[in-house]
Every structure is written in structure tokens, then in C-alpha cells.
Amino acid sequence: MSVFVTGATGYIAQHVVKELLAQGYKVIGSVRSEAKGEYLSKLINSPQFSFAVVPDIAAEGAFDHVLQEHESIGTFIHTASPVDFEVSDIQTGLLDPAIEGTKNVLLAVEKYGKNVRNVIVTSSTSAVRDVSGKRPSNSLLTESSWNEISIEQGLKNPRLGYAAAKTFAEKEVWKFAKENQDKFNVTTVNPTYVFGPQAFKVQNKDRLNDSAEYVNKILKLKPDEKIPTFVGLFIDVRDVARAHVAAIKNPKEFNGQRLVLINSAWTNELLAAIINKQFPEVAIPKGSIGASDEELKKADLKWDNSKTKQLLGFEFIPIEKSVTDAVQQLLDS
Ligand code: NAP
């Protein structure tokens, strides 16, 4: 049986593919064009990897031909979704590809997924953390928390648009799971900000994908520049990949679970301090653990993902290693 991964060119998906191949799975990845598929195949360089072209995930029936042509697909991993906070049209740039794209995946699986047993969808903590204003911003995040944002709120700006897109796309997944209880094992993977190295070569070090770029932005600061204030949560990309694969290995245990992937909190001050400690030759602003601690205290972020950790049963990679590996790769490329 093979594993199908949508959006295989993506930062997270490339790690998922790499992890699957390392564990002996045969992988088919979807890409938006033949040229992207050829490029990715060269990068991955494995006879166990092949690609299928799906130009637009939001188009009706987008994935039907893939499942009709590949009866060997036993697991469907859906990661493709726009992560773009500069879109001019929130509906067509964020909401449609996320929500309609997910519906297209689920409909194709239902109709043509003859041998599909496991469905794993990359959601986000954006579907977990409420930004609708209905709950305080420091509310405890757990596997049962939901963002209560409306589509209307999502149309206000791209950040809210992304949150609404991920929330409503995930709602479709759980609706499908409920309607197909005996047919499929369904799991969502809900990561927070994802850092860590690229799975293969860095394609363009001037602009990485949105989350990896947070570390890259600090690396690009001049020593006298101010470190922008920012507080977020963190998980390493290799842990995100392992979580997707764990759900295939124990599908019954992971069926119905939302894996909330959060390891620790971070600030830009902390990223700068780590880079300074590990790479003293790199000229960037100093960064301070003290200032970072102050910012974290103010933000008062709370989460409890012990259920996820217990299910996964492995230790998450700490932020210091994640940032060090990412920066080392950027300096070497
Ligand atoms: P990424 O590197 O930007 O990858 C996004 C992938 O989706 C790419 O393969 C992209 O194709 C594809 N895609 C985007 N819009 C599409 C469309 N309209 N039609 C077809 N394909 C489309 O992002 P990522 O960080 O790896 O994110 C992957 C998944 O993880 C997403 O579902 C995202 O919401 C979720 N996630 C990410 C983070 C994070 O911090 N990175 C955190 C939580 C959740 P092209 O390469 O052709 O553009």
C-alpha cells in the first residue's frame, strides 16, 4: 500500500515524505505542475517516490483522478493549504483552497478511495486557539479547544482569514469522520509555529516558507537593528513529520484524535540569543533571555497537550536544537 501526500513541495510535506521514505513506505506526492514534480523528484531522489499533478486543490473533483489511477493508496495525508498572509483576496486565496480543497479530498476518498483506510489532515493550532474574541487570549489550549471564529471575521484580514480557513477545513474533516466512522481512521495534526531545517536543499534562502522565515528574519537583522517584539509557540518540523507517520503506524489508537503539537513558547529575543550563543561569528543584535522571559510572562500563554504527548510517546526536539540546525543549514547553503 502506498501513501499519498498532498502539497508535497511544502516545507512540512517534504519532511513527511522524507520520514515516510525512511520508514520504507512508497509515496506519491501531489504537486501543482509537472515542472514542480520534476524538481521535487530530483531533490528527493528515491525510486519509492513519484508525483501526481493536481493544479488546483479548490477545483471540484481535484483529487478524483489520483485515486482512480492509484488503487494502491492506503493512506491519504492532506497537507496542502495556502500559508500566505499577503493575499489580496481572502476568499479565493485562503478560504476556498483550504475548505473546498479539504472537501475535495474527502469526497474523492469517499468515492474512489477503494483501499484508503487512513486519512490524516494537517490542521493547525489556528483551529485550536480562539481568536473570535469569545474567550480570553490566554485561555488554556488543549486537544478539545476550538477556535470559534466565523467566516465573516475571517474576511477581515489575511491572519484571521488563515485562522478561519484552517478552522472550517478541520470542521469538514470531523464531519466526514463522523459520517464514515467504520470506514476510515481519521486524525488531524495541529501544529503551532513550525521551525527547523528544510528536509532537503534550501531552495531560496532569501525567502523561506512563512514559519521557517521567522528564524531567517532574525538572521538577516543588522547588529544595530531593533529586535521586533513577538511571542509565539513552537514545534520542530521533524516532530510534525513524525506525528503524521505515527498516525499511520497505529491507526486505531490515533483514530479520532487531534494531535496538538506545541513544545515551548518563544520570542524573537530568544531566537537572537540562541543564534548568538551557537554562532558568535554571525553579526546580529544580541537578544536577551531576560527580555524574552519578560515578554513571555506578559503574554501568559497556557497549553496542555499531554494527551498528544502520551499518544506520540516521543520527546519533542527543543527550540535550541531546532534553531541551531536551521541556521547551520542556511549558513552552509
Ligand atoms: P508551505 O511550505 O507554504 O506549503 C504549502 C503547500 O501547499 C505547498 O505544497 C503549496 O504548493 C500547496 N498549496 C498552497 N496553496 C495551494 C493551492 N491553492 N492549490 C494547490 N496547492 C497549494 O507551508 P507549510 O508550512 O509546509 O504548511 C503545510 C501545512 O501545514 C498547511 O496545511 C498549513 O496550514 C499547516 N501548518 C503549518 C504551520 C507552520 O508553521 N508552517 C503551522 C500549522 C499548520 P506550492 O509549493 O506549489 O506553492
Tab-separated table of C-alpha atoms and ligand atoms in Angstrom:
chain	number	residue	atom	x	y	z
A	1	MET	CA	0.000	0.000	0.000
A	2	SER	CA	1.288	3.470	-0.755
A	3	VAL	CA	0.853	6.811	0.997
A	4	PHE	CA	-0.435	9.858	-0.848
A	5	VAL	CA	0.765	13.292	0.364
A	6	THR	CA	-0.858	16.460	-0.988
A	7	GLY	CA	1.223	19.632	-1.415
A	8	ALA	CA	4.433	17.607	-1.483
A	9	THR	CA	6.528	20.666	-2.370
A	10	GLY	CA	5.728	22.256	1.020
A	11	TYR	CA	8.090	22.693	3.957
A	12	ILE	CA	6.216	20.283	6.255
A	13	ALA	CA	5.209	17.878	3.464
A	14	GLN	CA	8.806	17.399	2.327
A	15	HIS	CA	9.675	16.268	5.864
A	16	VAL	CA	6.628	13.981	5.920
A	17	VAL	CA	7.727	12.431	2.618
A	18	LYS	CA	11.319	12.073	3.880
A	19	GLU	CA	10.149	10.364	7.088
A	20	LEU	CA	7.802	8.034	5.168
A	21	LEU	CA	10.562	7.016	2.748
A	22	ALA	CA	12.976	6.454	5.656
A	23	GLN	CA	10.419	4.097	7.175
A	24	GLY	CA	10.050	2.125	3.944
A	25	TYR	CA	6.733	3.467	2.633
A	26	LYS	CA	6.062	4.045	-1.057
A	27	VAL	CA	4.983	7.667	-1.501
A	28	ILE	CA	3.019	9.545	-4.155
A	29	GLY	CA	3.014	13.327	-3.750
A	30	SER	CA	0.748	15.884	-5.368
A	31	VAL	CA	2.299	18.983	-6.930
A	32	ARG	CA	0.759	21.863	-8.864
A	33	SER	CA	2.713	21.334	-12.105
A	34	GLU	CA	4.832	18.846	-13.993
A	35	ALA	CA	7.872	21.151	-13.615
A	36	LYS	CA	7.448	21.255	-9.811
A	37	GLY	CA	7.130	17.457	-9.775
A	38	GLU	CA	10.332	17.001	-11.781
A	39	TYR	CA	12.201	19.406	-9.499
A	40	LEU	CA	10.927	17.690	-6.354
A	41	SER	CA	11.704	14.205	-7.666
A	42	LYS	CA	15.326	15.262	-8.267
A	43	LEU	CA	15.506	16.740	-4.770
A	44	ILE	CA	14.058	13.609	-3.115
A	45	ASN	CA	15.964	11.216	-5.371
A	46	SER	CA	14.213	7.984	-4.389
A	47	PRO	CA	12.714	5.262	-6.601
A	48	GLN	CA	9.973	4.920	-3.968
A	49	PHE	CA	8.715	8.454	-4.688
A	50	SER	CA	6.509	9.519	-7.591
A	51	PHE	CA	4.257	12.515	-8.181
A	52	ALA	CA	0.778	13.328	-9.468
A	53	VAL	CA	-0.191	16.759	-10.813
A	54	VAL	CA	-3.153	18.478	-9.133
A	55	PRO	CA	-3.093	22.071	-10.412
A	56	ASP	CA	-5.804	23.494	-8.151
A	57	ILE	CA	-6.978	21.785	-4.969
A	58	ALA	CA	-10.052	24.044	-4.849
A	59	ALA	CA	-11.361	22.808	-8.228
A	60	GLU	CA	-14.273	20.369	-7.996
A	61	GLY	CA	-13.104	16.755	-8.267
A	62	ALA	CA	-9.452	17.838	-7.964
A	63	PHE	CA	-8.254	14.538	-6.467
A	64	ASP	CA	-10.625	12.101	-8.184
A	65	HIS	CA	-8.212	11.112	-10.955
A	66	VAL	CA	-5.412	10.432	-8.468
A	67	LEU	CA	-7.425	7.852	-6.548
A	68	GLN	CA	-8.879	6.390	-9.742
A	69	GLU	CA	-5.395	5.919	-11.168
A	70	HIS	CA	-3.663	4.731	-7.971
A	71	GLU	CA	-5.601	1.944	-6.289
A	72	SER	CA	-2.511	1.232	-4.178
A	73	ILE	CA	-3.183	4.283	-1.957
A	74	GLY	CA	-3.935	3.068	1.575
A	75	THR	CA	-3.248	6.313	3.452
A	76	PHE	CA	-4.196	9.821	2.357
A	77	ILE	CA	-2.263	12.678	4.007
A	78	HIS	CA	-3.613	16.129	3.178
A	79	THR	CA	-1.148	18.932	3.947
A	80	ALA	CA	-1.689	21.325	1.006
A	81	SER	CA	-3.150	24.667	2.034
A	82	PRO	CA	-2.041	28.237	1.410
A	83	VAL	CA	0.043	29.827	4.169
A	84	ASP	CA	0.054	33.350	2.806
A	85	PHE	CA	-0.604	36.445	4.866
A	86	GLU	CA	-0.296	38.842	1.951
A	87	VAL	CA	-3.201	37.601	-0.184
A	88	SER	CA	-5.350	40.277	-1.770
A	89	ASP	CA	-8.470	38.094	-1.931
A	90	ILE	CA	-9.061	36.146	1.304
A	91	GLN	CA	-11.921	34.111	-0.152
A	92	THR	CA	-10.117	32.756	-3.215
A	93	GLY	CA	-6.582	32.963	-1.788
A	94	LEU	CA	-7.155	31.313	1.599
A	95	LEU	CA	-10.674	30.118	2.381
A	96	ASP	CA	-11.519	28.305	-0.862
A	97	PRO	CA	-8.289	26.297	-1.252
A	98	ALA	CA	-8.358	25.302	2.430
A	99	ILE	CA	-12.056	24.478	2.825
A	100	GLU	CA	-13.039	23.403	-0.706
A	101	GLY	CA	-9.649	21.687	-1.064
A	102	THR	CA	-10.330	19.609	2.052
A	103	LYS	CA	-13.867	18.810	0.904
A	104	ASN	CA	-12.462	17.675	-2.457
A	105	VAL	CA	-10.009	15.377	-0.678
A	106	LEU	CA	-12.729	13.856	1.489
A	107	LEU	CA	-15.189	13.414	-1.380
A	108	ALA	CA	-12.527	11.746	-3.530
A	109	VAL	CA	-11.591	9.404	-0.668
A	110	GLU	CA	-15.251	8.539	-0.102
A	111	LYS	CA	-15.981	7.947	-3.790
A	112	TYR	CA	-12.774	6.496	-5.192
A	113	GLY	CA	-10.551	5.568	-2.234
A	114	LYS	CA	-11.109	1.851	-2.716
A	115	ASN	CA	-8.221	0.870	-0.449
A	116	VAL	CA	-7.869	4.023	1.650
A	117	ARG	CA	-8.160	3.257	5.362
A	118	ASN	CA	-6.334	6.185	6.989
A	119	VAL	CA	-6.959	9.887	6.450
A	120	ILE	CA	-4.557	12.331	8.107
A	121	VAL	CA	-5.046	16.057	7.687
A	122	THR	CA	-2.595	18.804	8.627
A	123	SER	CA	-4.655	21.325	10.518
A	124	SER	CA	-3.152	23.943	12.856
A	125	THR	CA	-3.319	25.425	16.320
A	126	SER	CA	-5.118	28.202	14.419
A	127	ALA	CA	-8.122	25.869	14.608
A	128	VAL	CA	-7.488	25.359	18.349
A	129	ARG	CA	-6.750	28.854	19.688
A	130	ASP	CA	-9.769	31.123	19.750
A	131	VAL	CA	-9.307	34.476	18.040
A	132	SER	CA	-13.011	35.314	17.787
A	133	GLY	CA	-12.893	37.342	20.987
A	134	LYS	CA	-15.246	34.902	22.705
A	135	ARG	CA	-12.507	33.654	25.039
A	136	PRO	CA	-9.524	35.432	26.687
A	137	SER	CA	-6.297	35.291	24.655
A	138	ASN	CA	-4.555	33.381	27.471
A	139	SER	CA	-7.155	30.574	27.632
A	140	LEU	CA	-5.743	27.074	28.137
A	141	LEU	CA	-5.188	25.263	24.803
A	142	THR	CA	-5.953	21.544	24.796
A	143	GLU	CA	-6.923	18.891	22.265
A	144	SER	CA	-10.568	19.800	22.788
A	145	SER	CA	-10.202	23.578	22.321
A	146	TRP	CA	-11.679	25.131	19.193
A	147	ASN	CA	-11.315	28.490	17.520
A	148	GLU	CA	-14.799	29.993	17.458
A	149	ILE	CA	-14.026	32.377	14.603
A	150	SER	CA	-16.702	32.948	11.945
A	151	ILE	CA	-16.134	33.182	8.186
A	152	GLU	CA	-17.254	36.801	8.426
A	153	GLN	CA	-14.478	37.566	10.930
A	154	GLY	CA	-12.031	35.670	8.718
A	155	LEU	CA	-12.747	38.004	5.822
A	156	LYS	CA	-11.418	40.995	7.832
A	157	ASN	CA	-7.697	40.375	7.234
A	158	PRO	CA	-5.419	37.556	5.993
A	159	ARG	CA	-4.303	36.481	9.510
A	160	LEU	CA	-7.927	35.973	10.559
A	161	GLY	CA	-8.614	34.549	7.093
A	162	TYR	CA	-5.973	31.861	7.622
A	163	ALA	CA	-7.392	31.024	11.063
A	164	ALA	CA	-10.925	30.732	9.650
A	165	ALA	CA	-9.674	28.682	6.693
A	166	LYS	CA	-7.941	26.143	8.951
A	167	THR	CA	-10.842	26.020	11.427
A	168	PHE	CA	-13.572	25.448	8.846
A	169	ALA	CA	-11.414	22.997	6.870
A	170	GLU	CA	-10.883	20.944	10.037
A	171	LYS	CA	-14.596	21.030	10.827
A	172	GLU	CA	-15.173	19.336	7.438
A	173	VAL	CA	-12.717	16.603	8.456
A	174	TRP	CA	-14.564	15.769	11.681
A	175	LYS	CA	-17.925	15.872	9.908
A	176	PHE	CA	-16.550	13.340	7.406
A	177	ALA	CA	-15.095	11.223	10.245
A	178	LYS	CA	-18.471	11.083	11.974
A	179	GLU	CA	-20.287	10.121	8.779
A	180	ASN	CA	-17.739	7.417	7.896
A	181	GLN	CA	-16.954	6.021	11.324
A	182	ASP	CA	-16.494	2.408	10.295
A	183	LYS	CA	-14.683	3.102	7.057
A	184	PHE	CA	-11.718	5.321	7.863
A	185	ASN	CA	-9.302	6.124	10.660
A	186	VAL	CA	-9.148	9.899	10.810
A	187	THR	CA	-6.517	12.020	12.580
A	188	THR	CA	-5.665	15.712	12.435
A	189	VAL	CA	-2.209	17.108	13.151
A	190	ASN	CA	-2.432	20.607	14.664
A	191	PRO	CA	0.994	22.221	14.845
A	192	THR	CA	1.809	25.659	16.138
A	193	TYR	CA	4.656	27.732	14.543
A	194	VAL	CA	6.951	25.199	12.883
A	195	PHE	CA	10.727	25.772	12.856
A	196	GLY	CA	13.705	23.633	11.890
A	197	PRO	CA	15.768	22.885	8.794
A	198	GLN	CA	14.431	22.197	5.313
A	199	ALA	CA	14.142	18.455	4.600
A	200	PHE	CA	16.369	18.661	1.549
A	201	LYS	CA	18.262	21.531	-0.043
A	202	VAL	CA	17.283	25.142	0.754
A	203	GLN	CA	15.608	26.335	-2.451
A	204	ASN	CA	15.673	30.084	-1.850
A	205	LYS	CA	17.434	31.342	1.240
A	206	ASP	CA	16.136	34.896	0.699
A	207	ARG	CA	12.557	33.787	1.427
A	208	LEU	CA	11.684	30.560	3.185
A	209	ASN	CA	8.124	29.390	3.873
A	210	ASP	CA	6.257	31.594	6.325
A	211	SER	CA	7.155	29.907	9.636
A	212	ALA	CA	10.800	28.993	8.911
A	213	GLU	CA	11.246	32.594	7.782
A	214	TYR	CA	10.815	33.812	11.400
A	215	VAL	CA	14.274	32.413	12.224
A	216	ASN	CA	15.674	33.585	8.883
A	217	LYS	CA	14.404	37.132	9.567
A	218	ILE	CA	16.448	37.303	12.792
A	219	LEU	CA	19.496	36.013	10.906
A	220	LYS	CA	19.073	38.849	8.392
A	221	LEU	CA	18.982	41.631	11.067
A	222	LYS	CA	21.926	44.072	11.220
A	223	PRO	CA	23.637	44.235	14.673
A	224	ASP	CA	22.230	47.718	15.410
A	225	GLU	CA	18.662	46.916	14.342
A	226	LYS	CA	15.901	46.562	16.919
A	227	ILE	CA	14.583	43.052	17.543
A	228	PRO	CA	10.822	43.197	16.871
A	229	THR	CA	8.642	42.089	19.777
A	230	PHE	CA	6.906	38.791	19.022
A	231	VAL	CA	5.651	35.943	21.173
A	232	GLY	CA	4.583	32.561	19.827
A	233	LEU	CA	4.611	28.838	20.429
A	234	PHE	CA	6.975	26.373	18.786
A	235	ILE	CA	7.306	22.816	17.433
A	236	ASP	CA	10.113	21.338	15.314
A	237	VAL	CA	9.245	20.281	11.755
A	238	ARG	CA	10.785	16.824	12.247
A	239	ASP	CA	8.386	16.196	15.139
A	240	VAL	CA	5.496	17.317	12.924
A	241	ALA	CA	6.564	14.758	10.304
A	242	ARG	CA	6.920	12.001	12.919
A	243	ALA	CA	3.428	12.749	14.224
A	244	HIS	CA	1.912	12.271	10.739
A	245	VAL	CA	3.696	8.930	10.362
A	246	ALA	CA	2.828	7.803	13.902
A	247	ALA	CA	-0.848	8.097	12.973
A	248	ILE	CA	-0.335	5.587	10.139
A	249	LYS	CA	1.543	3.133	12.301
A	250	ASN	CA	-1.158	2.910	14.984
A	251	PRO	CA	-4.279	3.974	13.076
A	252	LYS	CA	-6.788	2.588	15.557
A	253	GLU	CA	-5.137	4.330	18.508
A	254	PHE	CA	-4.905	7.626	16.606
A	255	ASN	CA	-8.378	7.435	15.102
A	256	GLY	CA	-10.467	10.451	16.146
A	257	GLN	CA	-7.518	12.298	17.697
A	258	ARG	CA	-6.331	15.860	17.214
A	259	LEU	CA	-2.583	15.975	17.759
A	260	VAL	CA	-1.820	19.381	19.230
A	261	LEU	CA	1.870	19.935	18.538
A	262	ILE	CA	3.337	22.540	20.873
A	263	ASN	CA	6.702	22.178	22.595
A	264	SER	CA	7.519	25.562	24.094
A	265	ALA	CA	6.976	29.301	23.845
A	266	TRP	CA	9.394	31.609	22.007
A	267	THR	CA	10.157	35.229	21.301
A	268	ASN	CA	12.361	36.952	18.732
A	269	GLU	CA	14.683	37.890	21.640
A	270	LEU	CA	15.098	34.187	22.392
A	271	LEU	CA	15.807	33.314	18.725
A	272	ALA	CA	18.508	36.031	18.608
A	273	ALA	CA	20.023	34.851	21.908
A	274	ILE	CA	20.221	31.239	20.630
A	275	ILE	CA	21.828	32.320	17.345
A	276	ASN	CA	24.362	34.467	19.245
A	277	LYS	CA	25.272	31.630	21.583
A	278	GLN	CA	25.621	28.998	18.845
A	279	PHE	CA	27.086	31.197	16.101
A	280	PRO	CA	29.059	34.023	17.791
A	281	GLU	CA	30.657	34.863	14.418
A	282	VAL	CA	27.267	35.910	12.976
A	283	ALA	CA	26.667	39.656	13.330
A	284	ILE	CA	23.069	40.145	14.512
A	285	PRO	CA	21.555	42.006	17.508
A	286	LYS	CA	22.410	40.345	20.832
A	287	GLY	CA	18.995	39.223	22.042
A	288	SER	CA	18.360	38.603	25.713
A	289	ILE	CA	16.879	35.712	27.634
A	290	GLY	CA	15.774	38.209	30.316
A	291	ALA	CA	13.823	40.332	27.810
A	292	SER	CA	12.382	37.132	26.340
A	293	ASP	CA	11.225	35.971	29.782
A	294	GLU	CA	9.515	39.341	30.355
A	295	GLU	CA	7.675	39.128	27.009
A	296	LEU	CA	6.590	35.556	27.732
A	297	LYS	CA	5.362	36.495	31.190
A	298	LYS	CA	3.263	39.289	29.716
A	299	ALA	CA	1.753	37.023	27.031
A	300	ASP	CA	0.875	34.370	29.639
A	301	LEU	CA	0.405	31.523	27.128
A	302	LYS	CA	-1.100	28.335	28.537
A	303	TRP	CA	-1.452	24.909	26.976
A	304	ASP	CA	-1.843	21.287	27.993
A	305	ASN	CA	-1.151	18.812	25.194
A	306	SER	CA	-0.298	15.917	27.493
A	307	LYS	CA	-2.823	13.700	25.670
A	308	THR	CA	-0.956	14.219	22.383
A	309	LYS	CA	2.431	13.664	24.014
A	310	GLN	CA	1.254	10.457	25.619
A	311	LEU	CA	-0.105	9.152	22.312
A	312	LEU	CA	3.068	10.011	20.419
A	313	GLY	CA	5.414	8.731	23.104
A	314	PHE	CA	8.498	10.619	21.934
A	315	GLU	CA	10.283	13.688	23.266
A	316	PHE	CA	9.899	16.853	21.204
A	317	ILE	CA	13.046	18.497	19.818
A	318	PRO	CA	13.953	21.567	21.911
A	319	ILE	CA	13.934	25.031	20.324
A	320	GLU	CA	17.693	25.485	20.745
A	321	LYS	CA	18.423	22.436	18.553
A	322	SER	CA	15.739	23.393	16.048
A	323	VAL	CA	17.066	26.929	15.576
A	324	THR	CA	20.704	25.763	15.535
A	325	ASP	CA	20.035	23.134	12.833
A	326	ALA	CA	18.033	25.596	10.720
A	327	VAL	CA	20.673	28.332	10.963
A	328	GLN	CA	23.538	25.895	10.282
A	329	GLN	CA	21.767	24.759	7.094
A	330	LEU	CA	21.211	28.371	5.995
A	331	LEU	CA	24.853	29.291	6.648
A	332	ASP	CA	26.022	26.213	4.716
A	333	SER	CA	23.818	26.841	1.690
B	1	NAP	P1	4.219	25.678	2.601
B	1	NAP	O1	5.654	25.339	2.616
B	1	NAP	O2	3.826	27.021	2.096
B	1	NAP	O3	3.454	24.557	1.782
B	1	NAP	C1	2.142	24.697	1.360
B	1	NAP	C2	1.864	23.622	0.348
B	1	NAP	O4	0.511	23.749	-0.098
B	1	NAP	C3	2.732	23.736	-0.915
B	1	NAP	O5	2.978	22.454	-1.428
B	1	NAP	C4	1.843	24.533	-1.866
B	1	NAP	O6	2.143	24.310	-3.227
B	1	NAP	C5	0.493	23.935	-1.509
B	1	NAP	N1	-0.599	24.839	-1.867
B	1	NAP	C6	-0.874	26.038	-1.336
B	1	NAP	N2	-1.961	26.557	-1.930
B	1	NAP	C7	-2.370	25.669	-2.857
B	1	NAP	C8	-3.416	25.642	-3.804
B	1	NAP	N3	-4.294	26.645	-3.914
B	1	NAP	N4	-3.524	24.554	-4.620
B	1	NAP	C9	-2.621	23.549	-4.531
B	1	NAP	N5	-1.621	23.517	-3.637
B	1	NAP	C10	-1.487	24.565	-2.819
B	1	NAP	O7	3.563	25.579	4.033
B	1	NAP	P2	3.816	24.593	5.272
B	1	NAP	O8	4.291	25.453	6.367
B	1	NAP	O9	4.590	23.412	4.878
B	1	NAP	O10	2.310	24.186	5.596
B	1	NAP	C11	1.772	22.922	5.263
B	1	NAP	C12	0.504	22.691	6.044
B	1	NAP	O11	0.775	22.814	7.435
B	1	NAP	C13	-0.608	23.688	5.744
B	1	NAP	O12	-1.827	22.983	5.779
B	1	NAP	C14	-0.529	24.675	6.898
B	1	NAP	O13	-1.756	25.307	7.152
B	1	NAP	C15	-0.125	23.733	8.032
B	1	NAP	N6	0.553	24.393	9.165
B	1	NAP	C16	1.754	24.999	9.009
B	1	NAP	C17	2.376	25.572	10.113
B	1	NAP	C18	3.718	26.220	10.025
B	1	NAP	O14	4.108	26.894	10.978
B	1	NAP	N7	4.478	26.036	8.973
B	1	NAP	C19	1.737	25.541	11.359
B	1	NAP	C20	0.487	24.926	11.466
B	1	NAP	C21	-0.089	24.343	10.366
B	1	NAP	P3	3.288	25.167	-3.989
B	1	NAP	O15	4.600	24.703	-3.449
B	1	NAP	O16	3.100	24.839	-5.405
B	1	NAP	O17	3.021	26.608	-3.661
